[in-house]
Tab-separated table of C-alpha atoms in Angstrom:
chain	number	residue	atom	x	y	z
X	1	UNK	CA	-2.095	-19.819	2.984
X	2	UNK	CA	-2.027	-16.765	0.678
X	3	UNK	CA	-3.565	-13.346	0.317
X	4	UNK	CA	-6.274	-14.805	-1.886
X	5	UNK	CA	-7.715	-17.171	0.715
X	6	UNK	CA	-10.772	-16.495	2.853
X	7	UNK	CA	-8.742	-17.256	5.935
X	8	UNK	CA	-6.434	-14.290	5.196
X	9	UNK	CA	-9.365	-11.933	4.609
X	10	UNK	CA	-10.915	-13.105	7.899
X	11	UNK	CA	-7.650	-12.406	9.718
X	12	UNK	CA	-7.566	-8.770	8.484
X	13	UNK	CA	-11.280	-8.234	9.106
X	14	UNK	CA	-10.748	-9.369	12.691
X	15	UNK	CA	-7.555	-7.287	13.030
X	16	UNK	CA	-9.255	-4.015	11.845
X	17	UNK	CA	-12.533	-4.574	13.705
X	18	UNK	CA	-10.477	-4.177	16.905
X	19	UNK	CA	-8.897	-0.836	15.711
X	20	UNK	CA	-11.387	1.412	17.333
X	21	UNK	CA	-9.155	4.424	18.045
X	22	UNK	CA	-10.365	6.923	15.530
X	23	UNK	CA	-7.623	9.377	16.525
X	24	UNK	CA	-4.796	7.082	15.522
X	25	UNK	CA	-3.982	9.180	12.362
X	26	UNK	CA	-0.251	9.798	12.556
X	27	UNK	CA	1.121	8.901	9.078
X	28	UNK	CA	3.799	6.394	8.385
X	29	UNK	CA	7.350	7.485	7.697
X	30	UNK	CA	6.849	6.336	4.098
X	31	UNK	CA	3.829	8.494	3.688
X	32	UNK	CA	5.867	11.626	4.738
X	33	UNK	CA	8.525	10.604	2.252
X	34	UNK	CA	5.893	10.006	-0.490
X	35	UNK	CA	4.106	13.329	-0.132
X	36	UNK	CA	7.252	15.254	-1.040
X	37	UNK	CA	7.600	13.309	-4.175
X	38	UNK	CA	3.999	13.694	-4.959
X	39	UNK	CA	4.018	17.452	-4.391
X	40	UNK	CA	7.171	17.875	-6.426
X	41	UNK	CA	5.494	16.248	-9.394
X	42	UNK	CA	2.316	18.248	-8.926
X	43	UNK	CA	0.221	15.136	-8.661
X	44	UNK	CA	-3.242	15.749	-7.363
X	45	UNK	CA	-4.667	12.161	-7.177
X	46	UNK	CA	-3.505	9.424	-4.819
X	47	UNK	CA	-4.700	5.845	-4.969
X	48	UNK	CA	-3.709	3.892	-1.832
X	49	UNK	CA	-3.626	0.146	-2.386
X	50	UNK	CA	-4.099	-1.909	0.774
X	51	UNK	CA	-5.192	0.927	2.936
X	52	UNK	CA	-5.142	-0.753	6.269
X	53	UNK	CA	-6.143	1.588	9.150
X	54	UNK	CA	-6.303	4.552	6.708
X	55	UNK	CA	-3.881	6.801	8.396
X	56	UNK	CA	-1.757	7.523	5.252
X	57	UNK	CA	-4.847	8.176	3.088
X	58	UNK	CA	-6.062	10.709	5.658
X	59	UNK	CA	-2.571	12.280	5.673
X	60	UNK	CA	-2.611	12.651	1.875
X	61	UNK	CA	-6.101	14.127	1.919
X	62	UNK	CA	-4.837	16.784	4.385
X	63	UNK	CA	-2.733	18.112	1.527
X	64	UNK	CA	-5.895	18.524	-0.628
X	65	UNK	CA	-5.114	15.438	-2.645
X	66	UNK	CA	-8.034	13.557	-4.116
X	67	UNK	CA	-7.526	10.184	-2.422
X	68	UNK	CA	-9.140	6.860	-3.335
X	69	UNK	CA	-8.419	4.236	-0.713
X	70	UNK	CA	-8.751	0.536	-1.566
X	71	UNK	CA	-8.671	-2.547	0.579
X	72	UNK	CA	-10.158	-6.064	0.400
X	73	UNK	CA	-11.001	-6.001	4.098
X	74	UNK	CA	-14.528	-4.791	4.754
X	75	UNK	CA	-13.590	-3.907	8.322
X	76	UNK	CA	-10.604	-1.818	7.192
X	77	UNK	CA	-12.890	0.168	4.825
X	78	UNK	CA	-15.537	0.552	7.592
X	79	UNK	CA	-12.863	1.805	9.954
X	80	UNK	CA	-11.560	4.390	7.448
X	81	UNK	CA	-15.099	5.491	6.571
X	82	UNK	CA	-15.658	6.352	10.246
X	83	UNK	CA	-12.361	8.132	10.496
X	84	UNK	CA	-12.863	10.079	7.272
X	85	UNK	CA	-16.474	11.041	7.860
X	86	UNK	CA	-17.114	14.443	6.243
X	87	UNK	CA	-13.709	14.357	4.486
X	88	UNK	CA	-14.478	15.700	0.944
X	89	UNK	CA	-11.002	14.571	-0.377
X	90	UNK	CA	-11.261	10.890	0.422
X	91	UNK	CA	-13.332	8.020	-0.958
X	92	UNK	CA	-12.923	4.432	0.310
X	93	UNK	CA	-13.808	1.289	-1.698
X	94	UNK	CA	-13.755	-2.358	-0.687
X	95	UNK	CA	-11.793	-3.786	-3.596
X	96	UNK	CA	-9.737	-6.862	-4.386
X	97	UNK	CA	-6.492	-5.550	-5.837
X	98	UNK	CA	-6.078	-8.705	-8.015
X	99	UNK	CA	-8.913	-7.275	-10.088
X	100	UNK	CA	-8.953	-4.412	-12.503
X	101	UNK	CA	-9.137	-1.037	-10.766
X	102	UNK	CA	-12.572	0.578	-10.390
X	103	UNK	CA	-13.764	2.849	-13.131
X	104	UNK	CA	-13.472	5.814	-10.892
X	105	UNK	CA	-9.755	5.389	-11.050
X	106	UNK	CA	-9.461	4.363	-14.690
X	107	UNK	CA	-11.327	7.490	-15.728
X	108	UNK	CA	-8.999	9.912	-13.991
X	109	UNK	CA	-7.207	11.885	-16.601
X	110	UNK	CA	-4.946	13.944	-14.355
X	111	UNK	CA	-1.635	12.555	-13.045
X	112	UNK	CA	-1.904	9.848	-10.305
X	113	UNK	CA	0.262	8.363	-7.611
X	114	UNK	CA	-0.420	4.741	-6.758
X	115	UNK	CA	0.769	4.081	-3.247
X	116	UNK	CA	1.269	0.726	-1.542
X	117	UNK	CA	2.854	0.525	1.935
X	118	UNK	CA	3.351	-2.866	3.517
X	119	UNK	CA	1.055	-4.420	0.888
X	120	UNK	CA	3.299	-6.305	-1.527
X	121	UNK	CA	4.591	-8.691	1.042
X	122	UNK	CA	0.960	-9.759	1.744
X	123	UNK	CA	0.634	-11.067	-1.756
X	124	UNK	CA	1.656	-14.497	-3.062
X	125	UNK	CA	3.586	-14.510	-6.367
X	126	UNK	CA	0.539	-14.960	-8.596
X	127	UNK	CA	-1.418	-12.163	-6.789
X	128	UNK	CA	1.654	-9.928	-6.958
X	129	UNK	CA	1.914	-10.347	-10.709
X	130	UNK	CA	-1.803	-9.607	-11.143
X	131	UNK	CA	-1.418	-6.462	-9.013
X	132	UNK	CA	1.432	-5.167	-11.122
X	133	UNK	CA	-0.404	-6.023	-14.364
X	134	UNK	CA	-3.493	-4.142	-13.220
X	135	UNK	CA	-1.567	-1.168	-11.856
X	136	UNK	CA	0.457	-0.791	-15.070
X	137	UNK	CA	-2.752	-0.928	-17.094
X	138	UNK	CA	-4.260	1.802	-14.963
X	139	UNK	CA	-1.203	4.080	-15.240
X	140	UNK	CA	-0.548	6.869	-17.685
X	141	UNK	CA	2.939	8.216	-18.647
X	142	UNK	CA	2.718	10.981	-15.959
X	143	UNK	CA	1.808	8.448	-13.123
X	144	UNK	CA	4.051	6.896	-10.497
X	145	UNK	CA	3.854	3.864	-8.208
X	146	UNK	CA	5.400	4.128	-4.768
X	147	UNK	CA	5.915	0.944	-2.752
X	148	UNK	CA	7.406	-0.004	0.563
X	149	UNK	CA	7.560	-3.723	1.686
X	150	UNK	CA	9.351	-6.109	3.991
X	151	UNK	CA	12.181	-7.668	1.924
X	152	UNK	CA	14.022	-10.986	2.135
X	153	UNK	CA	16.315	-9.730	4.939
X	154	UNK	CA	13.303	-9.224	7.197
X	155	UNK	CA	12.167	-12.871	7.213
X	156	UNK	CA	13.667	-13.922	10.524
X	157	UNK	CA	13.529	-10.572	12.334
X	158	UNK	CA	11.123	-9.968	15.369
X	159	UNK	CA	7.601	-8.946	14.501
X	160	UNK	CA	5.041	-7.150	16.663
X	161	UNK	CA	1.940	-8.413	14.966
X	162	UNK	CA	0.908	-12.005	15.256
X	163	UNK	CA	1.825	-14.553	12.568
X	164	UNK	CA	0.062	-14.176	9.244
X	165	UNK	CA	0.948	-14.650	5.637
X	166	UNK	CA	4.013	-12.747	4.410
X	167	UNK	CA	6.140	-13.264	1.346
X	168	UNK	CA	9.628	-11.685	1.499
X	169	UNK	CA	10.589	-10.370	-2.000
X	170	UNK	CA	13.950	-8.992	-2.929
X	171	UNK	CA	14.149	-5.618	-4.600
X	172	UNK	CA	15.323	-7.341	-7.774
X	173	UNK	CA	12.325	-9.693	-7.779
X	174	UNK	CA	9.976	-6.736	-7.493
X	175	UNK	CA	11.881	-4.780	-10.152
X	176	UNK	CA	11.789	-7.722	-12.512
X	177	UNK	CA	8.021	-8.070	-12.217
X	178	UNK	CA	7.623	-4.257	-12.632
X	179	UNK	CA	9.868	-4.303	-15.758
X	180	UNK	CA	7.815	-7.047	-17.281
X	181	UNK	CA	4.840	-4.783	-16.938
X	182	UNK	CA	6.535	-1.736	-18.556
X	183	UNK	CA	7.419	-0.031	-15.277
X	184	UNK	CA	10.938	1.282	-14.576
X	185	UNK	CA	12.460	2.017	-11.226
X	186	UNK	CA	13.527	5.654	-10.662
X	187	UNK	CA	14.350	5.317	-6.926
X	188	UNK	CA	15.344	2.475	-4.662
X	189	UNK	CA	16.634	2.114	-1.125
X	190	UNK	CA	16.697	-0.690	1.343
X	191	UNK	CA	17.519	-0.906	5.061
X	192	UNK	CA	16.221	-0.636	8.583
X	193	UNK	CA	15.006	2.440	10.455
X	194	UNK	CA	12.372	3.309	7.855
X	195	UNK	CA	9.427	1.561	9.502
X	196	UNK	CA	10.321	0.883	13.135
X	197	UNK	CA	7.372	0.061	15.478
X	198	UNK	CA	8.187	-0.976	19.102
X	199	UNK	CA	10.738	-3.786	18.776
X	200	UNK	CA	9.897	-4.480	15.140
X	201	UNK	CA	12.587	-2.622	13.105
X	202	UNK	CA	11.463	-3.912	9.691
X	203	UNK	CA	14.056	-4.435	6.911
X	204	UNK	CA	12.298	-2.821	4.003
X	205	UNK	CA	12.717	-1.717	0.478
X	206	UNK	CA	11.303	1.500	-0.867
X	207	UNK	CA	10.933	1.935	-4.666
X	208	UNK	CA	9.340	4.427	-7.075
X	209	UNK	CA	8.290	3.245	-10.591
X	210	UNK	CA	7.105	5.118	-13.565
X	211	UNK	CA	5.590	3.852	-16.843
């Protein structure tokens, strides 16, 4: 079972079809961290990869960032579209991130921040490599990629959400794939306390890459 199977897509469609609280817009801790980096670099465009319930995309748009939110789940995009109705700074697309990014992203000439929270560990190794290849191809020299994911130390820790596909990559494994795609790490930290939710205190890695 991997990210690319219909079974996984069905899981996430079912998961987000039940997320009907349109007021659930508090950003993740990682988004709060990311916006300070994005603002410091004067980046005006944010592309969120694997948008989920959309709370971080909405948060970025509140800072007048031009946000493009991508997710393979039709229900996730439908949920975000309802939440972001009349939001002029946010566009949501149903998109498989194993594929080349939409033209709307490739044609952006200003600096961009690609943002992926709790997305990398949803990918099998082949899909992960495709994602980094496509992201690197879409990035210019002034762009950055910010990622946060469950690492190998999280594998046996308690989880709140029910069982679904997760791959637990080490920071070195992610850096090696990034380096192979001409991306270099400028920041890295790993540990707990960054993404706690109820009894799920995820062991995560945060990294920032530039081209």
